[in-house]
mmCIF file with all atom_site columns, C-alpha atoms in Angstrom:
data_model
loop_
_atom_site.group_PDB
_atom_site.id
_atom_site.type_symbol
_atom_site.label_atom_id
_atom_site.label_alt_id
_atom_site.label_comp_id
_atom_site.label_asym_id
_atom_site.label_entity_id
_atom_site.label_seq_id
_atom_site.pdbx_PDB_ins_code
_atom_site.Cartn_x
_atom_site.Cartn_y
_atom_site.Cartn_z
_atom_site.occupancy
_atom_site.B_iso_or_equiv
_atom_site.pdbx_formal_charge
_atom_site.auth_seq_id
_atom_site.auth_comp_id
_atom_site.auth_asym_id
_atom_site.auth_atom_id
_atom_site.pdbx_PDB_model_num
ATOM 1   C CA . MET A 1 1   ? -0.009 0.053  0.009  1.00 0.00 ? 40  MET A CA 1
ATOM 2   C CA . ARG A 1 2   ? 1.448  3.384  -0.965 1.00 0.00 ? 41  ARG A CA 1
ATOM 3   C CA . LEU A 1 3   ? 0.452  6.511  0.882  1.00 0.00 ? 42  LEU A CA 1
ATOM 4   C CA . THR A 1 4   ? 0.000  9.591  -1.193 1.00 0.00 ? 43  THR A CA 1
ATOM 5   C CA . SER A 1 5   ? -1.334 13.080 -0.691 1.00 0.00 ? 44  SER A CA 1
ATOM 6   C CA . ARG A 1 6   ? -4.228 14.463 -2.598 1.00 0.00 ? 45  ARG A CA 1
ATOM 7   C CA . CYS A 1 7   ? -1.757 16.073 -5.008 1.00 0.00 ? 46  CYS A CA 1
ATOM 8   C CA . THR A 1 8   ? -0.371 12.671 -5.913 1.00 0.00 ? 47  THR A CA 1
ATOM 9   C CA . ILE A 1 9   ? 2.933  13.438 -4.170 1.00 0.00 ? 48  ILE A CA 1
ATOM 10  C CA . PRO A 1 10  ? 4.135  10.648 -1.899 1.00 0.00 ? 49  PRO A CA 1
ATOM 11  C CA . VAL A 1 11  ? 3.541  11.557 1.749  1.00 0.00 ? 50  VAL A CA 1
ATOM 12  C CA . TRP A 1 12  ? 6.938  10.585 3.081  1.00 0.00 ? 51  TRP A CA 1
ATOM 13  C CA . PRO A 1 13  ? 8.942  13.189 1.032  1.00 0.00 ? 52  PRO A CA 1
ATOM 14  C CA . ALA A 1 14  ? 6.513  15.902 2.148  1.00 0.00 ? 53  ALA A CA 1
ATOM 15  C CA . LEU A 1 15  ? 6.856  14.709 5.744  1.00 0.00 ? 54  LEU A CA 1
ATOM 16  C CA . VAL A 1 16  ? 10.685 14.864 5.533  1.00 0.00 ? 55  VAL A CA 1
ATOM 17  C CA . LEU A 1 17  ? 10.574 18.387 4.113  1.00 0.00 ? 56  LEU A CA 1
ATOM 18  C CA . PHE A 1 18  ? 8.091  19.474 6.793  1.00 0.00 ? 57  PHE A CA 1
ATOM 19  C CA . LEU A 1 19  ? 10.359 18.081 9.571  1.00 0.00 ? 58  LEU A CA 1
ATOM 20  C CA . ALA A 1 20  ? 13.505 19.491 8.021  1.00 0.00 ? 59  ALA A CA 1
ATOM 21  C CA . ALA A 1 21  ? 11.948 22.926 7.755  1.00 0.00 ? 60  ALA A CA 1
ATOM 22  C CA . GLY A 1 22  ? 11.346 22.910 11.505 1.00 0.00 ? 61  GLY A CA 1
ATOM 23  C CA . CYS A 1 23  ? 14.908 21.993 12.398 1.00 0.00 ? 62  CYS A CA 1
ATOM 24  C CA . ARG A 1 24  ? 17.515 24.719 12.561 1.00 0.00 ? 63  ARG A CA 1
ATOM 25  C CA . THR A 1 25  ? 21.119 24.386 13.396 1.00 0.00 ? 64  THR A CA 1
ATOM 26  C CA . GLU A 1 26  ? 22.496 25.851 16.570 1.00 0.00 ? 65  GLU A CA 1
ATOM 27  C CA . ARG A 1 27  ? 24.166 28.710 14.611 1.00 0.00 ? 66  ARG A CA 1
ATOM 28  C CA . GLU A 1 28  ? 20.836 29.527 12.856 1.00 0.00 ? 67  GLU A CA 1
ATOM 29  C CA . THR A 1 29  ? 19.047 29.525 16.184 1.00 0.00 ? 68  THR A CA 1
ATOM 30  C CA . ASP A 1 30  ? 21.655 31.816 17.678 1.00 0.00 ? 69  ASP A CA 1
ATOM 31  C CA . VAL A 1 31  ? 21.422 34.241 14.723 1.00 0.00 ? 70  VAL A CA 1
ATOM 32  C CA . ALA A 1 32  ? 17.651 34.224 14.870 1.00 0.00 ? 71  ALA A CA 1
ATOM 33  C CA . ASP A 1 33  ? 17.705 34.794 18.641 1.00 0.00 ? 72  ASP A CA 1
ATOM 34  C CA . THR A 1 34  ? 20.092 37.712 18.195 1.00 0.00 ? 73  THR A CA 1
ATOM 35  C CA . GLN A 1 35  ? 17.913 39.211 15.479 1.00 0.00 ? 74  GLN A CA 1
ATOM 36  C CA . ASP A 1 36  ? 14.859 38.877 17.806 1.00 0.00 ? 75  ASP A CA 1
ATOM 37  C CA . ARG A 1 37  ? 16.766 40.773 20.543 1.00 0.00 ? 76  ARG A CA 1
ATOM 38  C CA . VAL A 1 38  ? 18.068 43.603 18.332 1.00 0.00 ? 77  VAL A CA 1
ATOM 39  C CA . GLY A 1 39  ? 15.281 43.824 15.781 1.00 0.00 ? 78  GLY A CA 1
ATOM 40  C CA . GLU A 1 40  ? 14.093 42.052 12.695 1.00 0.00 ? 79  GLU A CA 1
ATOM 41  C CA . ASP A 1 41  ? 16.205 44.164 10.367 1.00 0.00 ? 80  ASP A CA 1
ATOM 42  C CA . ALA A 1 42  ? 19.496 43.498 12.226 1.00 0.00 ? 81  ALA A CA 1
ATOM 43  C CA . ASP A 1 43  ? 22.340 42.474 10.058 1.00 0.00 ? 82  ASP A CA 1
ATOM 44  C CA . VAL A 1 44  ? 23.876 39.552 11.913 1.00 0.00 ? 83  VAL A CA 1
ATOM 45  C CA . ASP A 1 45  ? 26.857 37.860 10.261 1.00 0.00 ? 84  ASP A CA 1
ATOM 46  C CA . ALA A 1 46  ? 26.148 34.127 10.508 1.00 0.00 ? 85  ALA A CA 1
ATOM 47  C CA . ASP A 1 47  ? 29.721 33.297 9.495  1.00 0.00 ? 86  ASP A CA 1
ATOM 48  C CA . LEU A 1 48  ? 31.272 35.311 12.371 1.00 0.00 ? 87  LEU A CA 1
ATOM 49  C CA . GLU A 1 49  ? 33.389 33.007 14.517 1.00 0.00 ? 88  GLU A CA 1
ATOM 50  C CA . VAL A 1 50  ? 34.151 33.778 18.135 1.00 0.00 ? 89  VAL A CA 1
ATOM 51  C CA . PRO A 1 51  ? 37.558 32.340 19.079 1.00 0.00 ? 90  PRO A CA 1
ATOM 52  C CA . GLY A 1 52  ? 37.182 29.598 21.639 1.00 0.00 ? 91  GLY A CA 1
ATOM 53  C CA . ALA A 1 53  ? 33.357 29.644 21.367 1.00 0.00 ? 92  ALA A CA 1
ATOM 54  C CA . GLY A 1 54  ? 31.883 26.282 22.144 1.00 0.00 ? 93  GLY A CA 1
ATOM 55  C CA . GLU A 1 55  ? 35.122 24.791 23.457 1.00 0.00 ? 94  GLU A CA 1
ATOM 56  C CA . ASP A 1 56  ? 35.072 22.644 26.474 1.00 0.00 ? 95  ASP A CA 1
ATOM 57  C CA . VAL A 1 57  ? 37.190 24.738 28.804 1.00 0.00 ? 96  VAL A CA 1
ATOM 58  C CA . ILE A 1 58  ? 38.276 22.585 31.742 1.00 0.00 ? 97  ILE A CA 1
ATOM 59  C CA . VAL A 1 59  ? 39.735 25.333 33.872 1.00 0.00 ? 98  VAL A CA 1
ATOM 60  C CA . THR A 1 60  ? 40.104 29.099 33.690 1.00 0.00 ? 99  THR A CA 1
ATOM 61  C CA . ALA A 1 61  ? 42.382 30.573 36.368 1.00 0.00 ? 100 ALA A CA 1
ATOM 62  C CA . THR A 1 62  ? 43.747 34.013 37.118 1.00 0.00 ? 101 THR A CA 1
ATOM 63  C CA . PHE A 1 63  ? 47.497 34.780 37.556 1.00 0.00 ? 102 PHE A CA 1
ATOM 64  C CA . GLN A 1 64  ? 48.483 36.335 40.806 1.00 0.00 ? 103 GLN A CA 1
ATOM 65  C CA . PRO A 1 65  ? 51.902 37.878 41.351 1.00 0.00 ? 104 PRO A CA 1
ATOM 66  C CA . ASP A 1 66  ? 54.115 35.440 43.237 1.00 0.00 ? 105 ASP A CA 1
ATOM 67  C CA . ALA A 1 67  ? 56.580 36.303 46.002 1.00 0.00 ? 106 ALA A CA 1
ATOM 68  C CA . GLY A 1 68  ? 59.234 36.963 43.353 1.00 0.00 ? 107 GLY A CA 1
ATOM 69  C CA . ALA A 1 69  ? 57.200 39.685 41.688 1.00 0.00 ? 108 ALA A CA 1
ATOM 70  C CA . ALA A 1 70  ? 58.076 42.330 44.351 1.00 0.00 ? 109 ALA A CA 1
ATOM 71  C CA . GLY A 1 71  ? 55.327 44.760 43.523 1.00 0.00 ? 110 GLY A CA 1
ATOM 72  C CA . GLN A 1 72  ? 55.100 44.274 39.782 1.00 0.00 ? 111 GLN A CA 1
ATOM 73  C CA . PRO A 1 73  ? 51.477 44.621 38.678 1.00 0.00 ? 112 PRO A CA 1
ATOM 74  C CA . ILE A 1 74  ? 51.228 41.211 36.998 1.00 0.00 ? 113 ILE A CA 1
ATOM 75  C CA . ALA A 1 75  ? 47.867 39.981 35.844 1.00 0.00 ? 114 ALA A CA 1
ATOM 76  C CA . GLY A 1 76  ? 46.459 37.527 33.303 1.00 0.00 ? 115 GLY A CA 1
ATOM 77  C CA . SER A 1 77  ? 44.795 34.181 32.906 1.00 0.00 ? 116 SER A CA 1
ATOM 78  C CA . VAL A 1 78  ? 45.280 30.581 31.888 1.00 0.00 ? 117 VAL A CA 1
ATOM 79  C CA . GLU A 1 79  ? 42.768 28.241 30.228 1.00 0.00 ? 118 GLU A CA 1
ATOM 80  C CA . ILE A 1 80  ? 43.095 24.525 30.048 1.00 0.00 ? 119 ILE A CA 1
ATOM 81  C CA . VAL A 1 81  ? 41.247 22.996 27.042 1.00 0.00 ? 120 VAL A CA 1
ATOM 82  C CA . PRO A 1 82  ? 41.135 19.561 25.438 1.00 0.00 ? 121 PRO A CA 1
ATOM 83  C CA . GLN A 1 83  ? 43.169 18.924 22.310 1.00 0.00 ? 122 GLN A CA 1
ATOM 84  C CA . ALA A 1 84  ? 41.398 16.955 19.644 1.00 0.00 ? 123 ALA A CA 1
ATOM 85  C CA . PRO A 1 85  ? 41.825 14.123 18.969 1.00 0.00 ? 124 PRO A CA 1
ATOM 86  C CA . GLY A 1 86  ? 43.029 12.229 22.023 1.00 0.00 ? 125 GLY A CA 1
ATOM 87  C CA . ASP A 1 87  ? 43.488 12.812 25.719 1.00 0.00 ? 126 ASP A CA 1
ATOM 88  C CA . ASP A 1 88  ? 46.147 15.520 25.503 1.00 0.00 ? 127 ASP A CA 1
ATOM 89  C CA . LEU A 1 89  ? 45.237 18.985 26.830 1.00 0.00 ? 128 LEU A CA 1
ATOM 90  C CA . GLU A 1 90  ? 46.405 22.507 25.949 1.00 0.00 ? 129 GLU A CA 1
ATOM 91  C CA . ALA A 1 91  ? 47.232 25.432 28.194 1.00 0.00 ? 130 ALA A CA 1
ATOM 92  C CA . ARG A 1 92  ? 46.612 28.951 26.823 1.00 0.00 ? 131 ARG A CA 1
ATOM 93  C CA . VAL A 1 93  ? 48.018 31.884 28.741 1.00 0.00 ? 132 VAL A CA 1
ATOM 94  C CA . ARG A 1 94  ? 48.049 35.646 28.550 1.00 0.00 ? 133 ARG A CA 1
ATOM 95  C CA . VAL A 1 95  ? 50.102 37.511 31.148 1.00 0.00 ? 134 VAL A CA 1
ATOM 96  C CA . THR A 1 96  ? 50.571 41.322 31.504 1.00 0.00 ? 135 THR A CA 1
ATOM 97  C CA . GLY A 1 97  ? 53.106 43.218 33.587 1.00 0.00 ? 136 GLY A CA 1
ATOM 98  C CA . LEU A 1 98  ? 56.102 41.083 32.864 1.00 0.00 ? 137 LEU A CA 1
ATOM 99  C CA . THR A 1 99  ? 59.586 42.441 32.205 1.00 0.00 ? 138 THR A CA 1
ATOM 100 C CA . PRO A 1 100 ? 60.282 42.395 28.449 1.00 0.00 ? 139 PRO A CA 1
ATOM 101 C CA . GLY A 1 101 ? 61.976 39.232 27.187 1.00 0.00 ? 140 GLY A CA 1
ATOM 102 C CA . GLU A 1 102 ? 61.562 35.494 27.505 1.00 0.00 ? 141 GLU A CA 1
ATOM 103 C CA . HIS A 1 103 ? 59.934 33.781 30.518 1.00 0.00 ? 142 HIS A CA 1
ATOM 104 C CA . ALA A 1 104 ? 59.885 30.091 31.290 1.00 0.00 ? 143 ALA A CA 1
ATOM 105 C CA . TRP A 1 105 ? 56.603 28.527 32.343 1.00 0.00 ? 144 TRP A CA 1
ATOM 106 C CA . HIS A 1 106 ? 55.605 25.215 33.782 1.00 0.00 ? 145 HIS A CA 1
ATOM 107 C CA . ILE A 1 107 ? 52.895 23.287 35.672 1.00 0.00 ? 146 ILE A CA 1
ATOM 108 C CA . HIS A 1 108 ? 53.881 22.328 39.200 1.00 0.00 ? 147 HIS A CA 1
ATOM 109 C CA . SER A 1 109 ? 52.298 19.471 41.269 1.00 0.00 ? 148 SER A CA 1
ATOM 110 C CA . ALA A 1 110 ? 50.979 21.689 44.040 1.00 0.00 ? 149 ALA A CA 1
ATOM 111 C CA . ALA A 1 111 ? 49.003 24.904 44.549 1.00 0.00 ? 150 ALA A CA 1
ATOM 112 C CA . CYS A 1 112 ? 50.650 28.294 44.411 1.00 0.00 ? 151 CYS A CA 1
ATOM 113 C CA . GLY A 1 113 ? 52.922 29.056 47.362 1.00 0.00 ? 152 GLY A CA 1
ATOM 114 C CA . ALA A 1 114 ? 54.011 25.415 47.884 1.00 0.00 ? 153 ALA A CA 1
ATOM 115 C CA . GLU A 1 115 ? 57.352 23.997 46.682 1.00 0.00 ? 154 GLU A CA 1
ATOM 116 C CA . ALA A 1 116 ? 56.644 21.203 44.265 1.00 0.00 ? 155 ALA A CA 1
ATOM 117 C CA . PRO A 1 117 ? 58.236 19.523 41.225 1.00 0.00 ? 156 PRO A CA 1
ATOM 118 C CA . VAL A 1 118 ? 57.433 20.469 37.672 1.00 0.00 ? 157 VAL A CA 1
ATOM 119 C CA . VAL A 1 119 ? 55.086 17.883 36.043 1.00 0.00 ? 158 VAL A CA 1
ATOM 120 C CA . VAL A 1 120 ? 54.688 19.615 32.643 1.00 0.00 ? 159 VAL A CA 1
ATOM 121 C CA . ALA A 1 121 ? 57.500 21.737 31.355 1.00 0.00 ? 160 ALA A CA 1
ATOM 122 C CA . PHE A 1 122 ? 56.319 24.071 28.629 1.00 0.00 ? 161 PHE A CA 1
ATOM 123 C CA . THR A 1 123 ? 59.921 25.270 28.536 1.00 0.00 ? 162 THR A CA 1
ATOM 124 C CA . SER A 1 124 ? 62.670 22.818 29.238 1.00 0.00 ? 163 SER A CA 1
ATOM 125 C CA . THR A 1 125 ? 63.975 22.274 32.792 1.00 0.00 ? 164 THR A CA 1
ATOM 126 C CA . LYS A 1 126 ? 67.085 20.261 33.821 1.00 0.00 ? 165 LYS A CA 1
ATOM 127 C CA . GLU A 1 127 ? 64.810 17.209 34.168 1.00 0.00 ? 166 GLU A CA 1
ATOM 128 C CA . LEU A 1 128 ? 62.130 17.599 31.510 1.00 0.00 ? 167 LEU A CA 1
ATOM 129 C CA . GLU A 1 129 ? 62.034 18.554 27.812 1.00 0.00 ? 168 GLU A CA 1
ATOM 130 C CA . GLY A 1 130 ? 59.679 21.445 27.046 1.00 0.00 ? 169 GLY A CA 1
ATOM 131 C CA . THR A 1 131 ? 56.453 21.020 25.052 1.00 0.00 ? 170 THR A CA 1
ATOM 132 C CA . ALA A 1 132 ? 56.343 24.748 23.917 1.00 0.00 ? 171 ALA A CA 1
ATOM 133 C CA . GLY A 1 133 ? 58.490 27.794 23.692 1.00 0.00 ? 172 GLY A CA 1
ATOM 134 C CA . PRO A 1 134 ? 58.974 30.472 26.269 1.00 0.00 ? 173 PRO A CA 1
ATOM 135 C CA . LEU A 1 135 ? 56.495 33.255 26.836 1.00 0.00 ? 174 LEU A CA 1
ATOM 136 C CA . ASP A 1 136 ? 57.995 36.312 25.133 1.00 0.00 ? 175 ASP A CA 1
ATOM 137 C CA . ALA A 1 137 ? 56.909 39.598 26.659 1.00 0.00 ? 176 ALA A CA 1
ATOM 138 C CA . GLY A 1 138 ? 57.090 42.590 24.411 1.00 0.00 ? 177 GLY A CA 1
ATOM 139 C CA . SER A 1 139 ? 58.022 46.107 25.531 1.00 0.00 ? 178 SER A CA 1
ATOM 140 C CA . ASP A 1 140 ? 54.485 46.463 26.807 1.00 0.00 ? 179 ASP A CA 1
ATOM 141 C CA . GLY A 1 141 ? 55.038 43.566 29.208 1.00 0.00 ? 180 GLY A CA 1
ATOM 142 C CA . VAL A 1 142 ? 52.366 41.370 27.538 1.00 0.00 ? 181 VAL A CA 1
ATOM 143 C CA . ALA A 1 143 ? 53.082 37.746 26.750 1.00 0.00 ? 182 ALA A CA 1
ATOM 144 C CA . GLN A 1 144 ? 50.800 35.034 25.441 1.00 0.00 ? 183 GLN A CA 1
ATOM 145 C CA . GLY A 1 145 ? 51.246 31.519 24.266 1.00 0.00 ? 184 GLY A CA 1
ATOM 146 C CA . SER A 1 146 ? 50.008 27.985 24.362 1.00 0.00 ? 185 SER A CA 1
ATOM 147 C CA . GLY A 1 147 ? 51.522 24.586 25.153 1.00 0.00 ? 186 GLY A CA 1
ATOM 148 C CA . GLU A 1 148 ? 50.638 20.953 25.031 1.00 0.00 ? 187 GLU A CA 1
ATOM 149 C CA . ILE A 1 149 ? 49.932 19.031 28.224 1.00 0.00 ? 188 ILE A CA 1
ATOM 150 C CA . PRO A 1 150 ? 50.638 15.374 27.366 1.00 0.00 ? 189 PRO A CA 1
ATOM 151 C CA . ALA A 1 151 ? 48.175 12.951 28.962 1.00 0.00 ? 190 ALA A CA 1
ATOM 152 C CA . ASP A 1 152 ? 51.026 10.757 30.135 1.00 0.00 ? 191 ASP A CA 1
ATOM 153 C CA . ARG A 1 153 ? 52.271 13.631 32.345 1.00 0.00 ? 192 ARG A CA 1
ATOM 154 C CA . LEU A 1 154 ? 48.992 15.151 33.512 1.00 0.00 ? 193 LEU A CA 1
ATOM 155 C CA . THR A 1 155 ? 45.408 14.014 32.919 1.00 0.00 ? 194 THR A CA 1
ATOM 156 C CA . ARG A 1 156 ? 42.141 15.926 32.910 1.00 0.00 ? 195 ARG A CA 1
ATOM 157 C CA . GLN A 1 157 ? 41.112 14.185 36.096 1.00 0.00 ? 196 GLN A CA 1
ATOM 158 C CA . GLN A 1 158 ? 44.320 15.273 37.851 1.00 0.00 ? 197 GLN A CA 1
ATOM 159 C CA . ILE A 1 159 ? 43.808 18.877 36.791 1.00 0.00 ? 198 ILE A CA 1
ATOM 160 C CA . GLU A 1 160 ? 40.200 18.810 37.966 1.00 0.00 ? 199 GLU A CA 1
ATOM 161 C CA . SER A 1 161 ? 41.487 17.795 41.368 1.00 0.00 ? 200 SER A CA 1
ATOM 162 C CA . GLY A 1 162 ? 42.715 21.387 41.837 1.00 0.00 ? 201 GLY A CA 1
ATOM 163 C CA . SER A 1 163 ? 46.121 20.378 43.074 1.00 0.00 ? 202 SER A CA 1
ATOM 164 C CA . TYR A 1 164 ? 48.305 21.987 40.357 1.00 0.00 ? 203 TYR A CA 1
ATOM 165 C CA . SER A 1 165 ? 49.523 25.457 39.401 1.00 0.00 ? 204 SER A CA 1
ATOM 166 C CA . VAL A 1 166 ? 50.967 27.223 36.337 1.00 0.00 ? 205 VAL A CA 1
ATOM 167 C CA . HIS A 1 167 ? 54.061 29.265 37.159 1.00 0.00 ? 206 HIS A CA 1
ATOM 168 C CA . VAL A 1 168 ? 55.656 31.986 35.032 1.00 0.00 ? 207 VAL A CA 1
ATOM 169 C CA . HIS A 1 169 ? 59.319 32.620 35.857 1.00 0.00 ? 208 HIS A CA 1
ATOM 170 C CA . ALA A 1 170 ? 61.507 35.720 35.964 1.00 0.00 ? 209 ALA A CA 1
ATOM 171 C CA . LYS A 1 171 ? 63.408 34.817 32.819 1.00 0.00 ? 210 LYS A CA 1
ATOM 172 C CA . GLY A 1 172 ? 63.702 32.145 30.123 1.00 0.00 ? 211 GLY A CA 1
ATOM 173 C CA . GLY A 1 173 ? 66.043 29.177 29.889 1.00 0.00 ? 212 GLY A CA 1
ATOM 174 C CA . VAL A 1 174 ? 66.835 26.357 32.266 1.00 0.00 ? 213 VAL A CA 1
ATOM 175 C CA . ASP A 1 175 ? 68.095 28.730 34.920 1.00 0.00 ? 214 ASP A CA 1
ATOM 176 C CA . HIS A 1 176 ? 64.797 30.633 34.869 1.00 0.00 ? 215 HIS A CA 1
ATOM 177 C CA . GLY A 1 177 ? 64.847 32.216 38.303 1.00 0.00 ? 216 GLY A CA 1
ATOM 178 C CA . PRO A 1 178 ? 61.893 32.485 40.675 1.00 0.00 ? 217 PRO A CA 1
ATOM 179 C CA . SER A 1 179 ? 58.225 32.479 39.825 1.00 0.00 ? 218 SER A CA 1
ATOM 180 C CA . VAL A 1 180 ? 56.815 35.958 39.182 1.00 0.00 ? 219 VAL A CA 1
ATOM 181 C CA . ALA A 1 181 ? 53.222 34.851 38.615 1.00 0.00 ? 220 ALA A CA 1
ATOM 182 C CA . CYS A 1 182 ? 51.234 31.784 39.563 1.00 0.00 ? 221 CYS A CA 1
ATOM 183 C CA . ALA A 1 183 ? 47.714 30.529 38.815 1.00 0.00 ? 222 ALA A CA 1
ATOM 184 C CA . ASN A 1 184 ? 46.070 27.620 40.624 1.00 0.00 ? 223 ASN A CA 1
ATOM 185 C CA . ILE A 1 185 ? 44.461 25.248 38.146 1.00 0.00 ? 224 ILE A CA 1
#
């Protein structure tokens, strides 16, 4: 038995078109919602991409000047996000108020203020090879960068425990000096 509409068009294609017309993508829904809020004639660019939008940010933390900063107005943030594919993660940092030049950075196995070994070296240490380059602060004191966090060194579950911190050091290289900024992750 074949179902047809009165117009001799099979019913199933009409049903598929009806259902598809009612389904909008998330982006279309966001654009439509924005147009509703700002007016029907709003020109909303549906192709506009927001960096990081929709990413699964595991941790966002704020840098605080460490004991070695001695009054420098250091600020900034670090985000830990998954890397696709696989279980590796990525740290993204932006720090202001640094002295111009290179700065080593690492993840330590304790919260800020506690002495603890480096578990992820973004810049090389005497014991570990780095996974990224140094943070390079310009004349304005701003440095930003990103580095891989290999899953065999630190997992998402370990980070979510809250027992780790990202340190930015006074200078670059293996003899990097004290921490000048720290963020608990």
